Short mmCIF file of C-alpha atoms and ligand atoms in Angstrom, two decimals:
data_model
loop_
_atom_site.label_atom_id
_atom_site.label_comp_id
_atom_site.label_asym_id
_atom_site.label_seq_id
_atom_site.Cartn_x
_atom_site.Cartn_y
_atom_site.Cartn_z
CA UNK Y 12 75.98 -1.91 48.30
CA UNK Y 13 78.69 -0.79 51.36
CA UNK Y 14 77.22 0.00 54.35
CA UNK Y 15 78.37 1.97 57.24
CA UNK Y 16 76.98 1.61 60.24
CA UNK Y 17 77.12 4.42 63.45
CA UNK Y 18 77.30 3.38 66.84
CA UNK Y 19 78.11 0.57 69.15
CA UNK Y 20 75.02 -0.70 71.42
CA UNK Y 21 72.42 -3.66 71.41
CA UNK Y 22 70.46 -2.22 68.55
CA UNK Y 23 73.30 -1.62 66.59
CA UNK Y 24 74.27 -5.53 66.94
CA UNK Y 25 71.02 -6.68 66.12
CA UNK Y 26 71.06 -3.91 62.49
CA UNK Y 27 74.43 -5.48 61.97
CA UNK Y 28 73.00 -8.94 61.76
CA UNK Y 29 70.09 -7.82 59.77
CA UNK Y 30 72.03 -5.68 57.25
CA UNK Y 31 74.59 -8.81 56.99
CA UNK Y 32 72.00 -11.23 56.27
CA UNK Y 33 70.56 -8.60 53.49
CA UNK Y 34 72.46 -10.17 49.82
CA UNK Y 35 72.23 -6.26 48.79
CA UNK Y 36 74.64 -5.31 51.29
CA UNK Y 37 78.02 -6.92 50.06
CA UNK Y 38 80.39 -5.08 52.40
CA UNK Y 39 79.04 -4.00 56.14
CA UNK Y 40 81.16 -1.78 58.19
CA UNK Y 41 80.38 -0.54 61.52
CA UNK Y 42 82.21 2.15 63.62
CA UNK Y 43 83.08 1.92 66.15
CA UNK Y 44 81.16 -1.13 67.16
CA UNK Y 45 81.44 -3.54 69.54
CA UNK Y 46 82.84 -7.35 69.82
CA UNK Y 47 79.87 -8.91 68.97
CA UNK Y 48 79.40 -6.12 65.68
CA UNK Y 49 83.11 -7.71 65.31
CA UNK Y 50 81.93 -11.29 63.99
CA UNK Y 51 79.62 -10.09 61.11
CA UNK Y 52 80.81 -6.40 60.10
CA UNK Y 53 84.94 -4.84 59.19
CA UNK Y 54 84.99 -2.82 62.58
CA UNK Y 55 86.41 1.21 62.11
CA UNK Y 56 86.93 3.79 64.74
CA UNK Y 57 85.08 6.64 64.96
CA UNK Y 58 83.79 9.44 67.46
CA UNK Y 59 80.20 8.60 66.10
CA UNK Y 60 79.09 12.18 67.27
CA UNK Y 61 81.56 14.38 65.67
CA UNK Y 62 79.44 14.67 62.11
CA UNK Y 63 83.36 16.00 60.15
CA UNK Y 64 84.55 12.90 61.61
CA UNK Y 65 81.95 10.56 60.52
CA UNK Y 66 81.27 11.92 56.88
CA UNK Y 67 84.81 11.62 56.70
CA UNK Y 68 84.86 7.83 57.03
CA UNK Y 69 81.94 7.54 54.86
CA UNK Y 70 83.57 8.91 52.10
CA UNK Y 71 86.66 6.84 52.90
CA UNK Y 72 85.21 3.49 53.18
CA UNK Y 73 83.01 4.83 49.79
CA UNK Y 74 79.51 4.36 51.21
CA UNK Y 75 76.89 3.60 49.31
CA UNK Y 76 74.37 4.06 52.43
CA UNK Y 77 75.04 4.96 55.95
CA UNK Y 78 73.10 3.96 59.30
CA UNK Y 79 73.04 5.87 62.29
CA UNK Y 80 71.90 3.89 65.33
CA UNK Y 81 72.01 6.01 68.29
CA UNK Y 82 70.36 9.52 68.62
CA UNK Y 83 73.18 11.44 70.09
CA UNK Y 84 75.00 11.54 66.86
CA UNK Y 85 71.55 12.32 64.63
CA UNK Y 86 70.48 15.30 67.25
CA UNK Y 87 74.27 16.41 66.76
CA UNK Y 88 74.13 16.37 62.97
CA UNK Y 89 75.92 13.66 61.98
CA UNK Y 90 73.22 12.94 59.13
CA UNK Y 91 73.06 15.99 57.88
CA UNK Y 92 77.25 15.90 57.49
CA UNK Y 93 77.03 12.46 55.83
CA UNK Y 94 74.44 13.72 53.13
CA UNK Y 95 76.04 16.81 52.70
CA UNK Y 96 78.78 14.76 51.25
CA UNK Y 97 76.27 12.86 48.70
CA UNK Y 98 76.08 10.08 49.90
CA UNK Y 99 72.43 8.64 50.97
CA UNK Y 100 72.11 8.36 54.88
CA UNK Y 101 69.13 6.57 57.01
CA UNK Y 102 68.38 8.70 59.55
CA UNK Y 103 66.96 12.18 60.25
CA UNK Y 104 68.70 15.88 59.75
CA UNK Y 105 69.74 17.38 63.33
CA UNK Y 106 66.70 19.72 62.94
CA UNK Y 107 64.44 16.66 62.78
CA UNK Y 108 65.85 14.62 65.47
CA UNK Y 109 64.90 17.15 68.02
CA UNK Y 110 61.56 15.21 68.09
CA UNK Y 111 63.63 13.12 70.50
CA UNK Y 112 66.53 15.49 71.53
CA UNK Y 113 63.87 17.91 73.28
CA UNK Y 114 60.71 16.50 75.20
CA UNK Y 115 59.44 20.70 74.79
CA UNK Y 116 59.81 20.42 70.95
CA UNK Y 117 58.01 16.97 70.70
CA UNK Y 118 55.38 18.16 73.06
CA UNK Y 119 54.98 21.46 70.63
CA UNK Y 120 55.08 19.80 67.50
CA UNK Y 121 52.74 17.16 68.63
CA UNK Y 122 49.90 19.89 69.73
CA UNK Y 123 50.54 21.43 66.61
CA UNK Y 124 49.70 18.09 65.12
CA UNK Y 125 46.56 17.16 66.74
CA UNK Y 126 48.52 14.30 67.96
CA UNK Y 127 47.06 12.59 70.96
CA UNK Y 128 48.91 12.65 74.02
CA UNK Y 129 49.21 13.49 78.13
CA UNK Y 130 48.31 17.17 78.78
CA UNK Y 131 51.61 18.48 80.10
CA UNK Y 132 53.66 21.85 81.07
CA UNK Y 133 57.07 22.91 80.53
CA UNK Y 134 58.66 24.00 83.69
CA UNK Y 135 61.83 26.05 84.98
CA UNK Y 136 62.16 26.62 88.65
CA UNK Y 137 60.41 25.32 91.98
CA UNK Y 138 57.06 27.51 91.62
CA UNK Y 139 56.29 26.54 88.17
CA UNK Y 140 57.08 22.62 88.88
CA UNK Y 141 54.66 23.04 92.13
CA UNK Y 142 51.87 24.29 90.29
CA UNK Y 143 52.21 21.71 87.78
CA UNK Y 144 52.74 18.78 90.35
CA UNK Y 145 49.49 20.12 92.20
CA UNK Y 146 47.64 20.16 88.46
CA UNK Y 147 47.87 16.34 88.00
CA UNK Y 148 48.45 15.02 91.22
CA UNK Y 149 50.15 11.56 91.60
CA UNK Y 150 51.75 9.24 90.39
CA UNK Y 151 54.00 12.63 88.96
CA UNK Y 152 55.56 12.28 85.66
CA UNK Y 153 58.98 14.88 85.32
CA UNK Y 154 60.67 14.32 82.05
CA UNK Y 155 64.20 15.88 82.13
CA UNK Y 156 64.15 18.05 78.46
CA UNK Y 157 67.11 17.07 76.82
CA UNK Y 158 68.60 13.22 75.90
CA UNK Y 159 69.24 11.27 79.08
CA UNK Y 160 69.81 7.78 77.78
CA UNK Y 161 66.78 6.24 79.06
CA UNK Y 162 66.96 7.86 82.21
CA UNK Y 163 65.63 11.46 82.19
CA UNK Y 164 61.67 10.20 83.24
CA UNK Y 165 61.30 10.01 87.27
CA UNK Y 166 57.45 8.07 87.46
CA UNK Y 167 56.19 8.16 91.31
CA UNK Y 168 53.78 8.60 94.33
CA UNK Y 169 56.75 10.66 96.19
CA UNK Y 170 56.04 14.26 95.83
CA UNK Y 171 60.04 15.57 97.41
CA UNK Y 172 61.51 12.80 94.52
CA UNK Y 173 59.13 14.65 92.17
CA UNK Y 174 60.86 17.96 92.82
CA UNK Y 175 64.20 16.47 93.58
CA UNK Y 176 64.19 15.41 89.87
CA UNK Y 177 62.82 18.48 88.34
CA UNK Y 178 65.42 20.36 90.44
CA UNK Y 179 68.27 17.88 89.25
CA UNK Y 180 67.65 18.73 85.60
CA UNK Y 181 66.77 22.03 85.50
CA UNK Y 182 64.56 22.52 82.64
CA UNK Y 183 61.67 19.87 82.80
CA UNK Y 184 58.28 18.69 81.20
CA UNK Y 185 55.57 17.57 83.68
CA UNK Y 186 52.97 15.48 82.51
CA UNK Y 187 49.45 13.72 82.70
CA UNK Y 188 50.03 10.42 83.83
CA UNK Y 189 49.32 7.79 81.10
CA UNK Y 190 47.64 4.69 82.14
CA UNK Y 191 47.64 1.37 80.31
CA UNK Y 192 49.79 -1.14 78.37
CA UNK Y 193 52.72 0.54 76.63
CA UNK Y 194 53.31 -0.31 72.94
CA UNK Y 195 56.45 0.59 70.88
CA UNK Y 196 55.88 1.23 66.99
CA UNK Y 197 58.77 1.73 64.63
CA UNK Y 198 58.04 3.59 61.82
CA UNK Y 199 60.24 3.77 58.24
CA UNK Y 200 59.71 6.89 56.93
CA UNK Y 201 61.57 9.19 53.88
CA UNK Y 202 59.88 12.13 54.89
CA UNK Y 203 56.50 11.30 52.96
CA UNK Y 204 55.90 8.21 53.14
CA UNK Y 205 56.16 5.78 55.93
CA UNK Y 206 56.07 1.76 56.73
CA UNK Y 207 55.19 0.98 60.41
CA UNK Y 208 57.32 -2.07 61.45
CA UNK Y 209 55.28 -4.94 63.89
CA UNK Y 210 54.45 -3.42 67.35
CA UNK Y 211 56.85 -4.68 70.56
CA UNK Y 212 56.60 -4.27 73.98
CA UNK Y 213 59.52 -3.55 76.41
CA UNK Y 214 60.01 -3.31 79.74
CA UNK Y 215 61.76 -0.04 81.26
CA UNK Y 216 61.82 -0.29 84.69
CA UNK Y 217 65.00 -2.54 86.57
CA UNK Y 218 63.16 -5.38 88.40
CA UNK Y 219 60.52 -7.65 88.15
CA UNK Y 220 56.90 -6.47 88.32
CA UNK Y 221 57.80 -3.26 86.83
CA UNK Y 222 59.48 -1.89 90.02
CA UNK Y 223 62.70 -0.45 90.44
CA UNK Y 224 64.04 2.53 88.64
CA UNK Y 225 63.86 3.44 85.01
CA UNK Y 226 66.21 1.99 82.65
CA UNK Y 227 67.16 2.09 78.70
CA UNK Y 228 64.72 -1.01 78.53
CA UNK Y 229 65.45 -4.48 79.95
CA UNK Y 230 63.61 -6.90 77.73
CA UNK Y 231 60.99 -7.00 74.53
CA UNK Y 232 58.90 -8.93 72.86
CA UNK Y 233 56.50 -9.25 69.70
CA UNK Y 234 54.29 -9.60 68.60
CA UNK Y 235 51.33 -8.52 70.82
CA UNK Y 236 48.46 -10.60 70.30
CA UNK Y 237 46.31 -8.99 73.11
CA UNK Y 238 47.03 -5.32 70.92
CA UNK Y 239 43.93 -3.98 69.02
CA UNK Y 240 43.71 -5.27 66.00
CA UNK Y 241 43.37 -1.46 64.15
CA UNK Y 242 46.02 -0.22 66.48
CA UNK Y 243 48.97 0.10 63.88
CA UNK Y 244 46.83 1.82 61.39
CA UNK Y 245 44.74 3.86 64.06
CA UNK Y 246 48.62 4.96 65.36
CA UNK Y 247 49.53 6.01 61.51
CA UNK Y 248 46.37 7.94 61.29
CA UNK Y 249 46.18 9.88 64.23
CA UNK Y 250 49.82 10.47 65.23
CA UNK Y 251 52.43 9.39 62.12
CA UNK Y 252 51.18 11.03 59.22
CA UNK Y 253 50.22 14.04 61.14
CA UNK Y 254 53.74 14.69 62.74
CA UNK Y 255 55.39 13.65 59.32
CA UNK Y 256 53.30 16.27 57.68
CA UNK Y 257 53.98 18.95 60.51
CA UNK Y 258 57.45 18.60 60.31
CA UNK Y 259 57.28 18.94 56.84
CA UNK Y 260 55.55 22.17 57.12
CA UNK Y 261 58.14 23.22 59.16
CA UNK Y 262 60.84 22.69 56.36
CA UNK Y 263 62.26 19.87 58.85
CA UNK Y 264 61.20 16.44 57.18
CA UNK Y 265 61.16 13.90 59.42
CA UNK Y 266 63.26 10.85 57.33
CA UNK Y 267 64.18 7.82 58.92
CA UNK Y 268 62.96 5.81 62.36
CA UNK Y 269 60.39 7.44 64.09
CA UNK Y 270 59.35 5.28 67.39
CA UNK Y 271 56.69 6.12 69.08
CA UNK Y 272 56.06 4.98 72.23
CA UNK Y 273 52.26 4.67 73.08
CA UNK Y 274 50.42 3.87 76.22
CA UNK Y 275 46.88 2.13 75.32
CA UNK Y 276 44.99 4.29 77.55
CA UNK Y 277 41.05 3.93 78.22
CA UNK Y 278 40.67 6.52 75.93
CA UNK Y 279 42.98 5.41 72.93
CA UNK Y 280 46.59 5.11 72.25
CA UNK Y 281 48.62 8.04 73.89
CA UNK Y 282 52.21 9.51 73.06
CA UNK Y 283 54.30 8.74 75.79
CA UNK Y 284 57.47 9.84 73.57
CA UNK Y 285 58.90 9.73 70.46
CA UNK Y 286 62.77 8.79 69.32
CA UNK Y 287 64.36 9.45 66.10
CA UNK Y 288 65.85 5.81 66.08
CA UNK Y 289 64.95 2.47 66.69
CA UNK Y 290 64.47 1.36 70.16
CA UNK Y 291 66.58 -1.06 72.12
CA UNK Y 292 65.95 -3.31 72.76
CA UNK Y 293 62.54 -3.92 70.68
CA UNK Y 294 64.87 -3.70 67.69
CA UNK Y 295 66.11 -7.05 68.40
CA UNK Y 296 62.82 -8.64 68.79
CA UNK Y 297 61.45 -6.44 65.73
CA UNK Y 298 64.18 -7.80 63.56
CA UNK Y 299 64.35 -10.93 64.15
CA UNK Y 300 61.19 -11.43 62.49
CA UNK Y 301 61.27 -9.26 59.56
CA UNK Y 302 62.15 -11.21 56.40
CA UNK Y 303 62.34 -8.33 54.42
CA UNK Y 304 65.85 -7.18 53.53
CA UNK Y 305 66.90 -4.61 55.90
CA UNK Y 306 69.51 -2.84 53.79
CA UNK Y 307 66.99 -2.40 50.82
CA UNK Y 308 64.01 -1.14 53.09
CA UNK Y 309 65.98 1.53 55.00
CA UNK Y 310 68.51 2.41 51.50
CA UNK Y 311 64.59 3.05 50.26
CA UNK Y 312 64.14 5.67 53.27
CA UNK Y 313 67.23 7.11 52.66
CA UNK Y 314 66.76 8.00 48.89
CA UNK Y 315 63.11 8.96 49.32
CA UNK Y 316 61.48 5.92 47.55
CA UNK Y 317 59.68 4.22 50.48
CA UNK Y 318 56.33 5.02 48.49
CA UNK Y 319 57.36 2.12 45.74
CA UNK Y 320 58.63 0.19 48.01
CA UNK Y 321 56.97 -3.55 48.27
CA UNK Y 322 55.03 -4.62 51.44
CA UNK Y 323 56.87 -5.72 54.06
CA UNK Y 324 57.39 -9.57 54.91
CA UNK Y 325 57.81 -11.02 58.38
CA UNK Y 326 58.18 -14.71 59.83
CA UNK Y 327 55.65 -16.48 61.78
CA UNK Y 328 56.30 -17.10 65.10
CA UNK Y 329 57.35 -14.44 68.10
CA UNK Y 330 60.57 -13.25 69.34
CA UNK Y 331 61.88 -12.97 73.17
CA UNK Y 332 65.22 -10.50 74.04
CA UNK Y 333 66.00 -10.33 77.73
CA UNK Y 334 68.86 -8.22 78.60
CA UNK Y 335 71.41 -8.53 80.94
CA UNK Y 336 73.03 -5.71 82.82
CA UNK Y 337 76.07 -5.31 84.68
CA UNK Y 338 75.97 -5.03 88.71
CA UNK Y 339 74.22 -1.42 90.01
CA UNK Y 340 72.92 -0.76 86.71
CA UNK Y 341 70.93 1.81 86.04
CA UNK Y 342 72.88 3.45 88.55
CA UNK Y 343 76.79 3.85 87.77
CA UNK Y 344 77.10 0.14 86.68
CA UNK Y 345 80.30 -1.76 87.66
CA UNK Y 346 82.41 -3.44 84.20
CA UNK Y 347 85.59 -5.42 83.14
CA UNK Y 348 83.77 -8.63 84.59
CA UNK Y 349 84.62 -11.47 82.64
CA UNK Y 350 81.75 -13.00 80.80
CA UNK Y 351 81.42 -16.37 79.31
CA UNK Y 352 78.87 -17.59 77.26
CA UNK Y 353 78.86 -14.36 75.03
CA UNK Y 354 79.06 -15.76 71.83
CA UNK Y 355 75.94 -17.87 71.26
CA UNK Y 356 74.16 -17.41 68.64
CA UNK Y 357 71.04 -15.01 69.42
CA UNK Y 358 73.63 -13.35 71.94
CA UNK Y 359 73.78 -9.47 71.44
CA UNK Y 360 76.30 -7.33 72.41
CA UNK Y 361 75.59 -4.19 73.70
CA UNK Y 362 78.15 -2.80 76.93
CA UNK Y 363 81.10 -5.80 76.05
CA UNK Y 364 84.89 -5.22 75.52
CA UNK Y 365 87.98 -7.36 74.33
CA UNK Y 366 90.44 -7.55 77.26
CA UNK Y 367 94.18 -7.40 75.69
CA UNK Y 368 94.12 -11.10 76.35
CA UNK Y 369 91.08 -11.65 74.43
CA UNK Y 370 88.48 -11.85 77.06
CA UNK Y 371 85.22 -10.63 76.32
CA UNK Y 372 84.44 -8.19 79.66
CA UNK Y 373 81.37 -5.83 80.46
CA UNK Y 374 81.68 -2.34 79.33
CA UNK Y 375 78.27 -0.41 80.01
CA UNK Y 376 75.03 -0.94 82.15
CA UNK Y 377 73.29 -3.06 79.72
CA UNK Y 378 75.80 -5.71 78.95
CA UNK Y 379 74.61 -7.99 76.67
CA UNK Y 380 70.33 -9.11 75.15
CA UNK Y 381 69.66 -12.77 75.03
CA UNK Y 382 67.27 -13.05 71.88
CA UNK Y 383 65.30 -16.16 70.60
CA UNK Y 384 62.62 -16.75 68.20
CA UNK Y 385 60.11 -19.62 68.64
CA UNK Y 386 56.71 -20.63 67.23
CA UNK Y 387 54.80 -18.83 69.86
CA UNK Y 388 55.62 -16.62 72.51
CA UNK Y 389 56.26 -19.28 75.51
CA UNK Y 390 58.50 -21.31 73.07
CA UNK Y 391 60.28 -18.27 72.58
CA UNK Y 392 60.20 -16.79 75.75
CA UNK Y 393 62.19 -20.47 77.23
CA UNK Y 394 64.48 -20.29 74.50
CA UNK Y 395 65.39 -16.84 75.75
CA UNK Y 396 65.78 -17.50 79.02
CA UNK Y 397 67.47 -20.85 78.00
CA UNK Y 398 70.51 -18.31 76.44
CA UNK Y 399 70.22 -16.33 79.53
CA UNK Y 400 70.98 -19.68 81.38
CA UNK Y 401 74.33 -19.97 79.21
CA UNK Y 402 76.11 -16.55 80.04
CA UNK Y 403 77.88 -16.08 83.50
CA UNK Y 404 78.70 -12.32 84.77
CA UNK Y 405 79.44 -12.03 88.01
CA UNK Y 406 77.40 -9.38 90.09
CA UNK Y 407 74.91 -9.13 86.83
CA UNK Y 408 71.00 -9.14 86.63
CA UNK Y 409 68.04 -9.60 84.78
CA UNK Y 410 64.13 -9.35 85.06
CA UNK Y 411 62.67 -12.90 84.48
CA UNK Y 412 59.48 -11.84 83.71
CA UNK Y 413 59.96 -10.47 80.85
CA UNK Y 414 56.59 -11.35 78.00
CA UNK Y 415 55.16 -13.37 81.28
CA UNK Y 416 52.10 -11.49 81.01
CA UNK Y 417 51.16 -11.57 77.78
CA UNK Y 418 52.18 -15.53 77.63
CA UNK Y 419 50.20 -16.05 80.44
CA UNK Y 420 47.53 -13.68 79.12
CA UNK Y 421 47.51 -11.63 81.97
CA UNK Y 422 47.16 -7.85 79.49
CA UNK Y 423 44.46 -5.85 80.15
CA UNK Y 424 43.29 -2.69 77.87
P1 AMP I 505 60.24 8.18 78.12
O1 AMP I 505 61.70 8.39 78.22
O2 AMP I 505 59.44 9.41 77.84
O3 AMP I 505 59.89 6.99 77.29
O4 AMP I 505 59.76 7.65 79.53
C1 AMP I 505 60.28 6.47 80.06
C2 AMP I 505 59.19 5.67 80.68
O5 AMP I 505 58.54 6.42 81.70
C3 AMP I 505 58.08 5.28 79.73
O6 AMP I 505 58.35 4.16 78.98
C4 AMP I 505 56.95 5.05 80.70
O7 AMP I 505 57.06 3.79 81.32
C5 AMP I 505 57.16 6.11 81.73
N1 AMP I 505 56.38 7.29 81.37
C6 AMP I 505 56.77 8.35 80.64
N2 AMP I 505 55.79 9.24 80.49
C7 AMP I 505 54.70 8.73 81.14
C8 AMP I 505 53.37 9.18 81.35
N3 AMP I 505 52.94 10.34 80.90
N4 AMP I 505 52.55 8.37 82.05
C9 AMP I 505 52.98 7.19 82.53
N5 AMP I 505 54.23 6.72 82.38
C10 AMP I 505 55.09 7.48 81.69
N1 LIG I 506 63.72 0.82 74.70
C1 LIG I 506 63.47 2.19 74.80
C2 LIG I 506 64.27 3.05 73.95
O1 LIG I 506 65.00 2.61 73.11
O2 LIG I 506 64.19 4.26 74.12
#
């Protein structure tokens, strides 16, 4: 089949190497990409949220199945264009994808649900983010409502931040705070039925020992040895099938990647969020272990015969992805550094470039994930850190403790 793929980060990389290595996809294309999409997929241009635009190039490049990565395009329609055109699309209808695009909607659809997760309030204005603040006390969570790239959740102790934040975006959810290990699921779904992926763990805030700011994520791993053993089917149970069957209901079918991101609390896995795509970067870790063809499992989402589909294979052994960001990142991150070392194998691109003279230069806040399998998770873990070792960017960093924890068995539920 001829795949086209939307978007141009980290997790689009690592889909591009697992729908290349797939025998069913004989001719990848990705648009736009990036440099490192560039060695195993025909790159196209594309403004990957203008859905006209993008069902356009589907048709041209005669798509058998397209794959949108990032959520801006699926909360701006872009499936829904591609589909309109016939033509079989993984990921869900602009309707659906408000599960991620508004923290309200996911909050409403997940009461509606039964689903388990923080008690929270949607707030406008300073009195109504007060009384909220003064409900739960610290550490405050303030979600901003809309997409923010990883960077609409201020976590803290600081009350004036707190408000600062809520004031900043205007239209916020406050919540419960959630205490305990967070989990990331990814979930193949066509609506009906649905295939959880293996459970990963990434880290979100910017420096070691989970301090610093919130970022898009700055490292994963899997698996998670120290998870409950029933969590994955606990997780489909209580919060999957329920939201796939509420959204249903609503005559908005969830199809595609649901991730949920969990916190184990003391009282059960909680909802932290939900995205309509995969996660990045857990998808690198996540996919580096599945053995499964990638094309076939998600062209089986996209067509609506997940239910026949056959279990799902993965490889023994645990994967490590550490990423490296540019200099200030996550605030307004500096690029066009030069970076050597980029094209390793297990080397994903997420914010690179090509200079006119060839060199590969930073581009974004997250510049590039280091990813390594292993037989275990220390083995992997040094062969991660072992890439990180090979790339040079000046003024970059990178956490360096990132699956420490669980290697060192340091997780507590
Ligand atoms: P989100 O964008 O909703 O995933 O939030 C980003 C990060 O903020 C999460 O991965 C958590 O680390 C943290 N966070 C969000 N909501 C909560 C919560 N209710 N309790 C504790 N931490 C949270
Ligand atoms: N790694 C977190 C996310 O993709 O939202």
């Amino acid at each position: 089949m001829r795949v086209l793929l939307i978007g141009s980060g980290g997790r689009e990389h690592a889909l591009a190497v697992g729908l290349a290595a797939d025998p069913s996809v004989e001719r990848l294309i990705a648009a736009p990409g990036n440099p490192g999409i560039a060695a195993v997929a025909e790159l196209r241009d594309v403004t990957a949220t203008d859905p006209a635009a993008v069902a356009a190039l589907a048709v041209e490049v005669a798509a058998d199945l397209v794959v949108i990565g990032p959520e801006a395009p699926l909360v701006a329609g872009v499936a829904d264009a591609v589909r309109a055109k016939g033509i079989a699309c993984f990921g869900p209808s602009g309707a659906a994808a408000r599960l991620e695009g508004s923290k309200a909607f996911a909050k409403d659809v997940m009461a509606a649900a039964g689903v388990p997760t923080g008690r929270s309030y949607e707030c406008t204005g300073e009195a109504e983010v007060a009384a909220a603040l003064d409900d739960f006390g610290p550490p405050y969570v303030v979600k901003n409502d809309g997409l923010a790239a990883g960077k609409g959740v201020v976590v803290t102790d600081d009350r004036t931040a707190a408000e600062e934040h809520a004031r900043d975006c205007g239209r916020v959810v406050i919540e419960e705070y959630l205490d305990g290990p967070e989990v990331s699921l990814f979930v193949v779904t066509d609506g009906t039925a649905a295939v959880p992926l293996m459970p990963a763990q990434d880290f979100k805030r910017a420096l070691d020992g989970d301090a610093g700011p919130n970022t898009g994520g700055m490292g994963a791993y899997a698996p998670l040895s120290w998870a409950p053993a029933d969590l994955v089917e606990r997780v489909m149970a209580e919060t999957v099938m329920p939201t796939l069957a509420e959204m249903r209901d609503r005559g908005t079918p969830f199809a595609g990647l649901l991730y949920v991101g969990l916190a184990l609390t003391g009282k059960g896995p909680k909802v932290i969020e939900f995205n309509a795509r995969f996660g990045d970067p857990e998808t690198q870790v996540v996919l580096a272990l599945l053995a499964t063809p990638l094309g076939e499992l998600l062209r089986a989402a996209a067509t609506g015969t997940l239910a026949d589909f056959p279990p799902l294979r993965w490889y023994e052994g645990a994967a490590v992805t550490v990423v490296v960001a540019s200099h200030n990142y996550p605030g307004t991150p500096r690029t066009g550094d030069v970076i050597t070392g980029g094209e390793q194998p297990g080397v994903i691109h997420a914010g690179t470039a090509r200079r006119e003279d060839g060199a590969l230069v930073s581009a974004g806040g997250r510049v590039l994930s280091a990813t390594a399998t292993g037989p275990d998770l220390a083995a992997a873990r040094a062969a991660a850190y072992a890439l990180v070792d090979g790339i040079t960017l000046d003024g970059s960093h990178h956490r360096t403790d990132i699956a420490l924890a669980a290697v060192e068995n340091r997780i507590k539920l």
